[in-house]
Amino acid sequence: MSSCEAVQNFNVFAATWNVGGQCPSGNLDLSDFLQVRNEPDMYVLGFQEIVPLNAGNVLVLEDNEPAAKWLALINQSLNGPSDFSSNKGLKPTASLGGSLYFQKPSLKKIKKTFKKLNGKRLKSCNCILEMERKAAKDFCFRCQESNVNLDDSSTEEEDDSYPISVALATNQMKYSLVTCKQMVGIFVSVWMKKELIQYVGHLRICCTSRGIMGCLGNKGCISVSMSFYQTSFCFICSHLASGEKEGDELRRNLDVIEILKNTQFPKICKNQYSRMPDKILDHDRIIWFGDLNYRISLSRDVAKRLVEMKDWPALFNKDQLKMEREAGRVFKGWKEGKIYFASTYKYAFNSDTYYAEGVKVSKNKRRTPAWCDRILWHGRGIQQLSYVRKEFKFSDHRPVCATFLVEVEVVFRGQKKKVSTFNFQIHDLVPTRTSYYS
């Protein structure tokens, strides 16, 4: 079979939100947060503190009911209300969009429901050599079975053994769930336009704990590795060490260094010519997002004065992540778009008021406003189109979103080169003043 290579651009939406341990209600509308009118090709969504980081959740058994509700809310915003109550074994109230008040909703149940809605399975491998070996109608549906140890750095857990099922429930659904994973308070999900799912392969997940004693999951990251056509992607959702004392930024630096060092994706392909990377930095396109917790190196009084003046550039000059990157101590070679939005932390709940602006709280709860919530990227072929925050008062953080135009290497088999054109307008994605990034 003849083949033809091309580079195709896809729109990727990435977002991070520390929800402060608050469980969402069914009437929380995420449509504006997810910029659904722009119809990105891929969504990569990361949450932190979806459960309170107490001893029960950290040491005993993590609560996955909030994760199930967040997943259902995302599905509702991306695909519209969908009542799947007719499925065997589900009660009428257990819908994945219309009503979120099902009895004890669980992440496992929702993923099982997605599994029941579609018999197809996500390909574990789409290596070119495998495709050449098999007939065109059945090319590389999956590699030979590999022996994967399903431990903390494995793919999916329990019923979600690789390769996982995806939700292509009805023709009305625009997006399918590629994968989701929870580690204590960190929760990440990846969604794609359903017609693109067939080009995803080599899906692997690795959880790296950096919490109490450097080994518990109250801090750390979830990393997702996958191939899309012939390009490798890695998405890292992290919650780094907290604290605004002098020197705390070094603990965050260490978290980043250890995550890059210790994240190891399992081998799931026996093809000896496979080039799927095992480490984060070996991927072609990488996006890192989360509550990185870097603060402002200013006294609370000085920072408060700058906040009152809305002098964000002066405040950002003392941003720890900016200074640590410029000094070459962390995220060397990574990029971040220019920040034109107000600090995302720390707000009084259900308020537009920072704790530093005179809110009556105990002294140990006062925090200097900071850009804790960030999105960075690494690798060529990534152009950031927008970098904004959204005005949700749901928690003490504001969510941060970014859109990217990402180059993907595509191989067309048995036909001449033909590149599809995806219908989205760049000017719809780029907010005022954020059109260009250095």
C-alpha positions as a printed NumPy array, in Angstrom:
array([[  0.   ,   0.   ,   0.   ],
       [  1.243,   3.454,  -0.833],
       [  1.334,   6.12 ,   1.855],
       [  1.573,   9.86 ,   1.974],
       [  2.676,  12.024,   4.901],
       [  1.289,  15.443,   5.754],
       [  1.148,  17.848,   8.677],
       [ -2.325,  18.721,   9.863],
       [ -3.324,  21.317,  12.463],
       [ -5.733,  20.517,  15.283],
       [ -7.183,  22.775,  17.928],
       [ -6.527,  21.712,  21.529],
       [ -8.267,  23.248,  24.539],
       [ -6.521,  22.856,  27.921],
       [ -7.843,  24.035,  31.278],
       [ -6.973,  23.831,  34.957],
       [ -9.129,  24.557,  37.975],
       [ -8.574,  24.093,  41.685],
       [-12.14 ,  23.728,  42.962],
       [-11.24 ,  23.941,  46.648],
       [-12.853,  20.685,  47.73 ],
       [-16.285,  21.856,  46.585],
       [-18.614,  19.258,  45.063],
       [-20.579,  20.646,  42.096],
       [-24.349,  20.771,  41.844],
       [-26.304,  19.741,  38.779],
       [-27.032,  23.32 ,  37.739],
       [-23.389,  24.345,  37.308],
       [-23.035,  25.293,  33.63 ],
       [-19.516,  24.709,  32.253],
       [-20.293,  25.785,  28.676],
       [-18.548,  29.153,  28.937],
       [-15.631,  27.629,  30.817],
       [-15.175,  25.027,  28.047],
       [-15.693,  27.507,  25.196],
       [-17.957,  24.965,  23.513],
       [-18.996,  27.324,  20.716],
       [-15.452,  27.152,  19.314],
       [-15.642,  23.348,  19.012],
       [-11.993,  22.393,  19.652],
       [-10.827,  19.052,  18.318],
       [ -9.527,  17.962,  21.721],
       [-10.218,  18.866,  25.359],
       [ -7.65 ,  18.256,  28.094],
       [ -9.129,  19.156,  31.479],
       [ -7.456,  19.089,  34.875],
       [ -8.948,  19.691,  38.315],
       [ -7.317,  19.898,  41.706],
       [ -8.903,  19.416,  45.137],
       [-12.061,  17.824,  43.792],
       [-12.235,  16.367,  47.309],
       [-11.059,  17.959,  50.57 ],
       [ -7.45 ,  16.974,  51.211],
       [ -8.179,  15.478,  54.607],
       [ -6.715,  12.329,  56.145],
       [ -9.709,  10.238,  55.115],
       [ -9.276,  10.952,  51.412],
       [ -5.478,  10.884,  51.481],
       [ -4.806,   7.901,  53.738],
       [ -7.924,   5.753,  53.622],
       [-10.104,   5.759,  50.498],
       [-10.486,   8.569,  48.012],
       [-14.024,   9.742,  47.318],
       [-14.784,   9.445,  43.593],
       [-18.353,  10.752,  43.739],
       [-17.276,  14.365,  42.949],
       [-15.196,  13.108,  40.003],
       [-18.281,  11.359,  38.637],
       [-20.273,  14.578,  38.905],
       [-17.561,  16.627,  37.186],
       [-17.382,  14.056,  34.393],
       [-21.158,  14.177,  33.931],
       [-21.137,  17.99 ,  33.901],
       [-18.405,  18.042,  31.255],
       [-20.317,  15.546,  29.138],
       [-23.453,  17.649,  29.459],
       [-21.672,  20.796,  28.269],
       [-19.891,  19.091,  25.371],
       [-22.697,  16.85 ,  24.151],
       [-25.9  ,  18.31 ,  25.572],
       [-28.309,  16.645,  28.015],
       [-28.392,  12.89 ,  27.489],
       [-30.655,  10.508,  29.359],
       [-29.242,   6.999,  29.327],
       [-31.646,   5.7  ,  31.957],
       [-32.975,   3.077,  29.558],
       [-29.721,   1.161,  29.896],
       [-30.031,  -1.972,  31.925],
       [-28.932,  -1.617,  35.5  ],
       [-29.232,   2.168,  35.736],
       [-31.935,   3.904,  37.688],
       [-33.927,   6.7  ,  36.011],
       [-32.127,   9.371,  38.001],
       [-28.684,   8.215,  36.887],
       [-28.39 ,  10.277,  33.723],
       [-25.111,  11.595,  32.414],
       [-26.22 ,  15.115,  31.812],
       [-29.891,  15.823,  32.431],
       [-30.086,  15.095,  36.145],
       [-26.977,  14.727,  38.247],
       [-28.795,  13.714,  41.387],
       [-28.31 ,   9.977,  40.987],
       [-27.882,   7.891,  44.085],
       [-24.23 ,   7.671,  45.055],
       [-22.84 ,   8.391,  41.575],
       [-19.458,   6.828,  41.04 ],
       [-16.699,   7.332,  38.532],
       [-16.678,   3.599,  37.911],
       [-20.391,   3.538,  37.117],
       [-20.193,   6.394,  34.647],
       [-17.205,   4.881,  32.86 ],
       [-19.051,   1.564,  32.787],
       [-22.024,   3.332,  31.24 ],
       [-19.805,   4.805,  28.561],
       [-18.475,   1.322,  28.005],
       [-21.963,  -0.121,  27.513],
       [-22.91 ,   2.575,  25.037],
       [-20.374,   1.496,  22.467],
       [-18.838,  -1.832,  21.608],
       [-15.704,  -0.428,  19.994],
       [-12.455,  -0.325,  21.87 ],
       [ -9.767,   2.298,  21.755],
       [ -6.768,   1.02 ,  19.834],
       [ -3.774,   0.241,  21.989],
       [ -1.388,   0.603,  19.069],
       [ -1.435,   2.238,  15.666],
       [  2.169,   1.64 ,  14.665],
       [  2.808,   2.082,  10.939],
       [  4.561,  -1.283,  10.633],
       [  1.608,  -3.032,  12.192],
       [ -0.751,  -1.29 ,   9.807],
       [  1.294,  -2.496,   6.85 ],
       [  1.219,  -6.035,   8.178],
       [ -2.549,  -6.273,   8.467],
       [ -5.317,  -5.922,   5.947],
       [ -6.609,  -2.424,   5.344],
       [-10.008,  -3.116,   6.865],
       [ -8.515,  -4.352,  10.114],
       [ -5.181,  -2.584,  10.407],
       [ -3.644,  -2.745,  13.852],
       [ -6.823,  -2.864,  15.876],
       [ -4.572,  -3.938,  18.689],
       [ -1.067,  -5.254,  19.096],
       [ -0.233,  -8.621,  20.547],
       [ -1.302,  -8.723,  24.151],
       [  1.42 ,  -7.296,  26.352],
       [  1.975,  -8.017,  30.006],
       [  1.247,  -4.741,  31.729],
       [  1.56 ,  -4.511,  35.476],
       [ -1.489,  -2.561,  36.583],
       [  0.14 ,  -0.698,  39.424],
       [  0.126,   3.009,  40.297],
       [  1.987,   3.874,  37.114],
       [ -0.193,   1.781,  34.851],
       [ -2.924,   2.593,  32.396],
       [ -6.408,   2.34 ,  33.892],
       [ -7.783,   0.532,  36.918],
       [-10.38 ,  -2.152,  37.616],
       [-12.948,  -2.302,  34.812],
       [-10.945,   0.157,  32.771],
       [ -8.178,  -2.224,  31.768],
       [ -6.437,  -1.17 ,  28.603],
       [ -7.444,  -0.594,  25.914],
       [-10.369,   1.307,  27.415],
       [-13.756,   1.756,  25.849],
       [-14.924,   5.101,  24.57 ],
       [-18.354,   6.659,  24.389],
       [-19.658,   6.922,  20.846],
       [-23.194,   6.624,  22.088],
       [-25.284,   8.357,  19.457],
       [-24.851,  10.339,  16.306],
       [-25.751,  13.433,  18.311],
       [-22.645,  13.175,  20.467],
       [-19.832,  15.453,  19.291],
       [-17.179,  14.367,  21.788],
       [-16.089,  11.059,  23.234],
       [-14.219,  10.404,  26.443],
       [-10.707,   9.182,  25.69 ],
       [ -9.665,   8.654,  29.303],
       [-10.054,   9.972,  32.828],
       [ -8.172,   9.346,  36.045],
       [ -8.35 ,  10.444,  39.694],
       [ -5.576,  10.535,  42.286],
       [ -7.018,  11.806,  45.589],
       [ -7.918,  15.42 ,  44.673],
       [ -6.378,  15.501,  41.188],
       [ -8.686,  14.593,  38.334],
       [ -7.893,  14.678,  34.618],
       [-10.032,  13.842,  31.594],
       [ -9.322,  13.898,  27.858],
       [-12.092,  14.258,  25.28 ],
       [-12.001,  14.239,  21.486],
       [-14.344,  14.734,  18.58 ],
       [-15.731,  11.267,  18.109],
       [-14.598,  10.96 ,  14.483],
       [-10.968,  11.439,  15.632],
       [-10.96 ,   8.717,  18.29 ],
       [ -9.971,   6.059,  15.751],
       [ -6.58 ,   7.779,  15.324],
       [ -5.694,   7.628,  19.032],
       [ -3.419,   4.874,  20.292],
       [ -0.811,   3.865,  22.881],
       [ -2.887,   5.305,  25.732],
       [ -1.012,   5.129,  29.045],
       [ -1.377,   6.841,  32.421],
       [  1.159,   7.379,  35.183],
       [  0.447,   8.772,  38.646],
       [  3.321,  10.373,  40.56 ],
       [  2.785,  11.197,  44.238],
       [  4.618,  14.139,  45.815],
       [  2.536,  14.757,  48.926],
       [  3.153,  13.984,  52.576],
       [  6.651,  12.497,  53.019],
       [  7.028,  12.724,  49.238],
       [  4.891,   9.637,  48.696],
       [  1.198,  10.42 ,  49.271],
       [ -1.238,  11.575,  46.63 ],
       [ -2.461,  14.829,  48.161],
       [  0.151,  16.458,  45.912],
       [  1.747,  15.239,  42.696],
       [  0.507,  14.682,  39.162],
       [ -1.374,  12.509,  36.721],
       [  0.326,  12.178,  33.333],
       [ -1.408,  10.939,  30.183],
       [  0.582,   9.648,  27.222],
       [ -0.946,   8.809,  23.862],
       [ -0.34 ,   8.852,  20.143],
       [ -2.552,  10.794,  17.764],
       [ -1.893,   9.716,  14.207],
       [  1.935,   9.565,  14.171],
       [  2.57 ,  12.235,  16.827],
       [  3.078,  11.538,  20.542],
       [  1.339,  13.673,  23.155],
       [  1.81 ,  14.008,  26.899],
       [ -0.516,  15.896,  29.256],
       [  0.492,  16.529,  32.869],
       [ -2.017,  17.716,  35.459],
       [ -0.253,  18.61 ,  38.695],
       [ -0.784,  20.031,  42.153],
       [  2.575,  21.127,  43.556],
       [  3.762,  21.962,  47.079],
       [  1.871,  24.8  ,  48.743],
       [  3.092,  27.582,  51.007],
       [  4.232,  31.176,  50.605],
       [  7.169,  31.228,  52.994],
       [ 10.577,  32.084,  51.621],
       [ 12.092,  28.951,  50.129],
       [  8.781,  27.201,  49.423],
       [  9.349,  27.81 ,  45.727],
       [ 12.336,  25.431,  45.949],
       [ 10.017,  22.648,  47.104],
       [  7.864,  23.269,  44.044],
       [ 10.962,  23.179,  41.851],
       [ 11.859,  19.838,  43.399],
       [  8.364,  18.512,  42.699],
       [  8.762,  19.359,  39.009],
       [ 12.232,  17.81 ,  38.862],
       [ 11.064,  14.602,  40.563],
       [  7.965,  14.338,  38.359],
       [ 10.1  ,  14.582,  35.224],
       [ 12.551,  12.078,  36.649],
       [ 10.137,   9.484,  38.051],
       [  7.26 ,   9.474,  35.566],
       [  7.667,   6.261,  33.584],
       [  4.982,   5.079,  31.188],
       [  4.547,   1.304,  30.847],
       [  5.39 ,  -0.453,  27.603],
       [  2.216,  -1.745,  25.946],
       [  3.506,  -2.42 ,  22.448],
       [  5.612,  -5.467,  21.532],
       [  6.518,  -3.998,  18.179],
       [ 10.297,  -3.805,  18.372],
       [ 10.315,  -0.748,  16.109],
       [  7.861,   1.23 ,  18.232],
       [  9.127,   4.69 ,  19.128],
       [  6.516,   5.541,  21.758],
       [  8.351,   7.418,  24.546],
       [  8.545,   6.264,  28.132],
       [  9.435,   9.653,  29.683],
       [  7.633,  13.   ,  29.611],
       [ 10.241,  15.021,  27.768],
       [ 10.593,  12.439,  25.012],
       [  7.11 ,  13.203,  23.65 ],
       [  6.58 ,  15.39 ,  20.59 ],
       [  3.931,  17.697,  22.096],
       [  3.641,  18.279,  25.853],
       [  1.213,  20.426,  27.852],
       [  1.631,  20.854,  31.613],
       [ -1.191,  22.448,  33.577],
       [ -2.414,  22.655,  37.14 ],
       [ -2.153,  24.42 ,  40.458],
       [  1.6  ,  24.917,  40.367],
       [  1.308,  26.992,  43.557],
       [  4.091,  29.478,  42.73 ],
       [  3.489,  32.694,  44.66 ],
       [  4.522,  36.369,  44.575],
       [  7.81 ,  37.329,  46.234],
       [  6.482,  40.508,  47.835],
       [  5.213,  41.433,  51.248],
       [  1.454,  41.176,  51.688],
       [  1.123,  44.948,  52.068],
       [  3.019,  45.722,  48.848],
       [  1.125,  43.052,  46.95 ],
       [ -2.162,  44.354,  48.322],
       [ -1.35 ,  47.853,  47.084],
       [ -0.521,  46.567,  43.588],
       [ -3.726,  44.529,  43.531],
       [ -5.779,  47.572,  44.483],
       [ -4.106,  49.475,  41.615],
       [ -4.604,  46.488,  39.294],
       [ -0.95 ,  46.817,  38.374],
       [ -0.606,  43.249,  37.154],
       [  2.708,  43.752,  35.274],
       [  4.441,  45.025,  38.427],
       [  2.998,  42.139,  40.408],
       [  4.005,  39.61 ,  37.76 ],
       [  7.613,  40.836,  37.823],
       [  7.821,  39.185,  41.246],
       [  6.11 ,  35.981,  40.178],
       [  8.129,  33.041,  41.475],
       [  7.575,  30.812,  38.459],
       [  8.714,  33.589,  36.144],
       [ 11.836,  34.211,  38.22 ],
       [ 12.663,  30.516,  38.683],
       [ 12.316,  29.848,  34.954],
       [ 14.468,  32.861,  34.033],
       [ 17.113,  31.649,  36.479],
       [ 17.089,  28.24 ,  34.766],
       [ 16.135,  26.362,  37.918],
       [ 12.876,  24.868,  36.654],
       [ 10.948,  24.275,  33.406],
       [ 14.008,  24.968,  31.295],
       [ 13.005,  24.976,  27.639],
       [  9.291,  25.232,  28.411],
       [  7.067,  28.082,  27.211],
       [  4.195,  30.013,  28.724],
       [  1.974,  32.632,  27.121],
       [  1.953,  36.2  ,  28.395],
       [ -0.412,  36.754,  31.289],
       [ -2.88 ,  39.605,  30.875],
       [ -5.336,  38.478,  33.531],
       [ -5.634,  39.11 ,  37.261],
       [ -4.167,  36.785,  39.861],
       [ -6.198,  33.597,  40.19 ],
       [ -5.714,  32.987,  43.937],
       [ -6.825,  33.435,  46.724],
       [-10.459,  34.558,  46.729],
       [-13.082,  34.432,  49.413],
       [-15.588,  31.764,  48.419],
       [-18.433,  33.022,  46.229],
       [-16.765,  36.424,  46.048],
       [-14.71 ,  38.708,  43.811],
       [-12.635,  39.761,  46.823],
       [ -9.098,  38.571,  47.503],
       [ -8.261,  37.555,  51.05 ],
       [ -5.575,  40.254,  50.993],
       [ -8.137,  43.013,  50.515],
       [ -9.375,  43.132,  54.069],
       [-11.519,  40.023,  54.322],
       [-11.872,  39.11 ,  57.963],
       [-10.15 ,  35.762,  58.292],
       [ -7.689,  34.306,  60.735],
       [ -4.064,  35.296,  60.229],
       [ -2.975,  31.808,  59.145],
       [ -5.526,  31.842,  56.292],
       [ -4.414,  35.123,  54.739],
       [ -2.772,  34.714,  51.367],
       [ -0.984,  37.079,  49.017],
       [ -2.711,  37.092,  45.595],
       [ -0.805,  34.958,  43.093],
       [ -0.979,  33.221,  39.732],
       [ -1.012,  29.697,  41.145],
       [ -2.897,  28.214,  38.197],
       [ -0.78 ,  27.919,  35.053],
       [ -0.478,  26.219,  31.664],
       [  2.899,  25.616,  29.979],
       [  3.992,  23.653,  26.935],
       [  7.072,  21.993,  25.483],
       [  8.001,  20.883,  21.996],
       [  7.778,  22.233,  18.478],
       [  4.595,  22.479,  16.467],
       [  2.556,  24.14 ,  19.225],
       [  1.166,  27.661,  18.846],
       [ -0.817,  29.181,  21.688],
       [ -3.881,  31.083,  20.538],
       [ -5.295,  32.283,  23.858],
       [ -4.523,  32.271,  27.577],
       [ -7.308,  33.52 ,  29.842],
       [ -8.987,  33.011,  33.163],
       [-12.715,  32.442,  33.661],
       [-14.878,  34.199,  36.237],
       [-16.334,  31.358,  38.283],
       [-16.807,  32.112,  41.994],
       [-17.201,  28.435,  42.8  ],
       [-13.916,  28.13 ,  44.716],
       [-11.023,  30.211,  46.049],
       [ -9.272,  29.824,  42.665],
       [-10.28 ,  31.062,  39.231],
       [ -9.983,  28.531,  36.381],
       [ -7.411,  29.153,  33.649],
       [ -7.85 ,  28.088,  30.004],
       [ -5.621,  28.012,  26.941],
       [ -6.182,  27.093,  23.314],
       [ -3.452,  25.764,  21.061],
       [ -2.998,  25.077,  17.383],
       [ -1.   ,  21.848,  17.301],
       [  0.74 ,  20.247,  14.34 ],
       [  0.189,  16.522,  13.921],
       [  1.987,  14.205,  11.516],
       [ -0.604,  12.323,   9.511],
       [ -0.063,   9.332,   7.232],
       [ -2.716,   8.714,   4.595],
       [ -2.686,   5.152,   3.362],
       [ -3.532,   3.93 ,  -0.081],
       [ -4.493,   7.367,  -1.356],
       [ -3.066,  10.64 ,  -2.417],
       [ -2.458,  13.29 ,   0.199],
       [ -5.676,  14.832,   1.305],
       [ -5.894,  17.141,   4.277],
       [ -9.268,  17.866,   5.781],
       [-10.127,  21.384,   6.793],
       [-11.632,  21.798,  10.245],
       [-14.181,  24.559,  10.595],
       [-13.105,  26.924,  13.315],
       [-12.155,  30.572,  13.199],
       [ -8.936,  31.733,  14.818],
       [-10.36 ,  35.156,  15.638],
       [-13.11 ,  33.501,  17.687],
       [-10.488,  31.901,  19.921],
       [ -8.141,  34.82 ,  20.532],
       [ -9.178,  37.358,  23.183],
       [ -8.236,  41.007,  22.877],
       [ -4.561,  41.736,  23.662],
       [ -3.551,  38.076,  23.616],
       [ -3.044,  37.517,  19.906],
       [  0.698,  37.073,  19.935],
       [  3.066,  35.404,  22.365],
       [  6.791,  35.609,  22.634]])
